[in-house]
Amino acid sequence: SFEQAGHSGPVVANRIYYRIQQIIQRVSATEFSKRYSTSATETDVSVDLAGMGLPLKAFVETLGNALGIHRGKKIDADIFLEKNMVVMLLRITGHNAERFEAPMNDAIDVPLKALILEAAENILKYSNDEVLQTYYGLIEQISDKQIRLAKYRLEIYKDKPAMLVNAVAALVWGLCMVKKYDEAEEKIKEEIPKFKRPGRIYVIWGTLLMQVGKCEEAIEKLLLAIKYTAKNESKYRKANILVTIGRSLSRLGRQDEAIEYFQKAIRMDENSHGAYFNLAKEHLRLNHAAELIHELLEKGLARGLKVKAVLNDPDCKLMLDDPSLKKLLEKYLEEG
């Protein structure tokens, strides 16, 4: 039934590989160059459909550099039907087998698509978990997956402070995503003294304080984040610190200073869609020219700002009846 629907072993493996590349590309667009590459044209992944034994030439050699493992890993998957479920068993060398299930649908492609996403994410978990953490936390903002992955990384990086600090920051950000601010701040205070360069943790602390309305304190923490940020940190994350300082200043009614920080963020990273968006909102609050506001919004949308972020933002409600803005949002909604 899988093959009749056009899902042979090679097709499924290529879809998994394509999904991995999609995740990497989305992360790379916002951070810095990431890749998931092969060292040879032969692949070491096989997909066995319904027990028929359809081996596949390798499509990717999983690189475990982040884990300190400099050897290829064998990846195998079995996909089969079990009652009313489509099941995938994924096995990666050196790790326990993982089982994923999706309810059977009239169209096999629907549950298979869900399983392909699970497989792609799981392969990244054991090969480039930093990419996957960024994907969960900054791109898709999936709180439960963000927290689970961060806890896994806390275990595997116990003896690697440079990676451990990022895992702590990721866990705290996951807690903030579900508005567990007290628990998040308690974790920050417990962990931050352990690190020499806790830049990312200060970023989350500042963001947390801004979200609960403590903007003066937020700015203090964010300035410390700049002080302790690693030299090799991405432009995207550095710009985000400046954007968050700007947002805190805006909430304090210090519009001119806020605009200055949003402009600094754009100079830091010309692709900072958050900077363009918040700069547009600041000009809106000051009743500046509509043409300028629309220009800034379009620059943000062209650089990855989500249309729903504009639609759901209470500060943008005044503009939603503007025909030119509606046309702009419809354009990017269709493209997305």
Tab-separated table of N, CA, C and O in Angstrom, residues 16-17 20-21 24 34-38 45 59-64 75 92 120 122-128 131:
chain	number	residue	atom	x	y	z
A	16	ILE	N	12.730	12.563	4.163
A	16	ILE	CA	13.335	12.813	5.478
A	16	ILE	C	14.517	13.770	5.316
A	16	ILE	O	14.660	14.747	6.059
A	17	TYR	N	15.353	13.473	4.326
A	17	TYR	CA	16.529	14.308	4.080
A	17	TYR	C	16.110	15.743	3.733
A	17	TYR	O	16.687	16.713	4.236
A	20	ILE	N	15.043	17.583	6.849
A	20	ILE	CA	16.208	18.005	7.624
A	20	ILE	C	16.797	19.281	7.026
A	20	ILE	O	17.097	20.245	7.740
A	21	GLN	N	16.949	19.300	5.718
A	21	GLN	CA	17.519	20.467	5.048
A	21	GLN	C	16.633	21.700	5.231
A	21	GLN	O	17.134	22.820	5.407
A	24	ILE	N	17.320	23.075	8.696
A	24	ILE	CA	18.639	23.724	8.728
A	24	ILE	C	18.608	25.071	8.009
A	24	ILE	O	19.179	26.059	8.477
A	34	LYS	N	24.638	26.825	8.988
A	34	LYS	CA	24.620	25.471	9.526
A	34	LYS	C	24.517	24.523	8.341
A	34	LYS	O	23.998	24.876	7.298
A	35	ARG	N	24.972	23.308	8.507
A	35	ARG	CA	24.796	22.379	7.409
A	35	ARG	C	24.711	20.945	7.919
A	35	ARG	O	25.116	20.646	9.035
A	36	TYR	N	24.157	20.128	7.083
A	36	TYR	CA	24.023	18.705	7.365
A	36	TYR	C	24.476	18.012	6.097
A	36	TYR	O	23.744	17.939	5.124
A	37	SER	N	25.722	17.565	6.061
A	37	SER	CA	26.313	17.172	4.792
A	37	SER	C	26.763	15.719	4.798
A	37	SER	O	26.749	15.044	5.813
A	38	THR	N	27.159	15.268	3.629
A	38	THR	CA	27.655	13.908	3.478
A	38	THR	C	29.132	13.948	3.130
A	38	THR	O	29.617	14.894	2.530
A	45	VAL	N	21.633	5.266	5.188
A	45	VAL	CA	20.295	5.180	5.761
A	45	VAL	C	19.489	4.223	4.919
A	45	VAL	O	19.561	4.230	3.698
A	59	PHE	N	21.666	8.260	2.287
A	59	PHE	CA	21.400	9.633	1.844
A	59	PHE	C	22.116	10.629	2.717
A	59	PHE	O	22.228	11.795	2.386
A	60	VAL	N	22.623	10.221	3.856
A	60	VAL	CA	23.333	11.182	4.683
A	60	VAL	C	24.213	10.456	5.678
A	60	VAL	O	23.837	9.425	6.193
A	61	GLU	N	25.404	10.960	5.883
A	61	GLU	CA	26.248	10.464	6.972
A	61	GLU	C	26.057	11.427	8.119
A	61	GLU	O	26.356	12.605	8.021
A	62	THR	N	25.511	10.917	9.205
A	62	THR	CA	25.216	11.796	10.324
A	62	THR	C	26.494	12.221	11.017
A	62	THR	O	27.293	11.398	11.411
A	63	LEU	N	26.670	13.516	11.153
A	63	LEU	CA	27.874	14.033	11.788
A	63	LEU	C	27.584	14.342	13.248
A	63	LEU	O	26.641	15.055	13.553
A	64	GLY	N	28.405	13.823	14.124
A	64	GLY	CA	28.183	14.046	15.543
A	64	GLY	C	29.221	14.957	16.155
A	64	GLY	O	29.622	14.762	17.297
A	75	ILE	N	21.715	4.713	10.256
A	75	ILE	CA	20.326	5.081	10.542
A	75	ILE	C	19.427	4.143	9.755
A	75	ILE	O	19.578	3.999	8.545
A	92	ILE	N	19.250	4.622	15.419
A	92	ILE	CA	20.484	5.342	15.118
A	92	ILE	C	21.587	4.723	15.955
A	92	ILE	O	21.424	4.528	17.172
A	120	ALA	N	13.070	13.342	11.053
A	120	ALA	CA	14.043	14.401	10.763
A	120	ALA	C	14.514	15.076	12.047
A	120	ALA	O	15.708	15.299	12.252
A	122	ASN	N	14.421	13.848	15.076
A	122	ASN	CA	15.159	12.912	15.919
A	122	ASN	C	16.591	12.719	15.418
A	122	ASN	O	17.534	12.610	16.212
A	123	ILE	N	16.781	12.687	14.096
A	123	ILE	CA	18.132	12.572	13.542
A	123	ILE	C	18.955	13.801	13.923
A	123	ILE	O	20.117	13.695	14.325
A	124	LEU	N	18.357	14.978	13.852
A	124	LEU	CA	19.065	16.196	14.248
A	124	LEU	C	19.388	16.201	15.742
A	124	LEU	O	20.421	16.708	16.158
A	125	LYS	N	18.516	15.625	16.523
A	125	LYS	CA	18.750	15.569	17.976
A	125	LYS	C	20.072	14.895	18.286
A	125	LYS	O	20.805	15.317	19.189
A	126	TYR	N	20.408	13.846	17.527
A	126	TYR	CA	21.623	13.088	17.796
A	126	TYR	C	22.798	13.507	16.916
A	126	TYR	O	23.854	12.881	16.966
A	127	SER	N	22.627	14.540	16.091
A	127	SER	CA	23.723	14.942	15.217
A	127	SER	C	24.027	16.428	15.331
A	127	SER	O	25.188	16.824	15.300
A	128	ASN	N	23.019	17.264	15.453
A	128	ASN	CA	23.237	18.697	15.609
A	128	ASN	C	22.113	19.267	16.462
A	128	ASN	O	21.197	19.931	15.965
A	131	VAL	N	21.154	23.101	16.381
A	131	VAL	CA	20.237	23.516	15.315
A	131	VAL	C	18.793	23.245	15.728
A	131	VAL	O	17.909	24.093	15.576
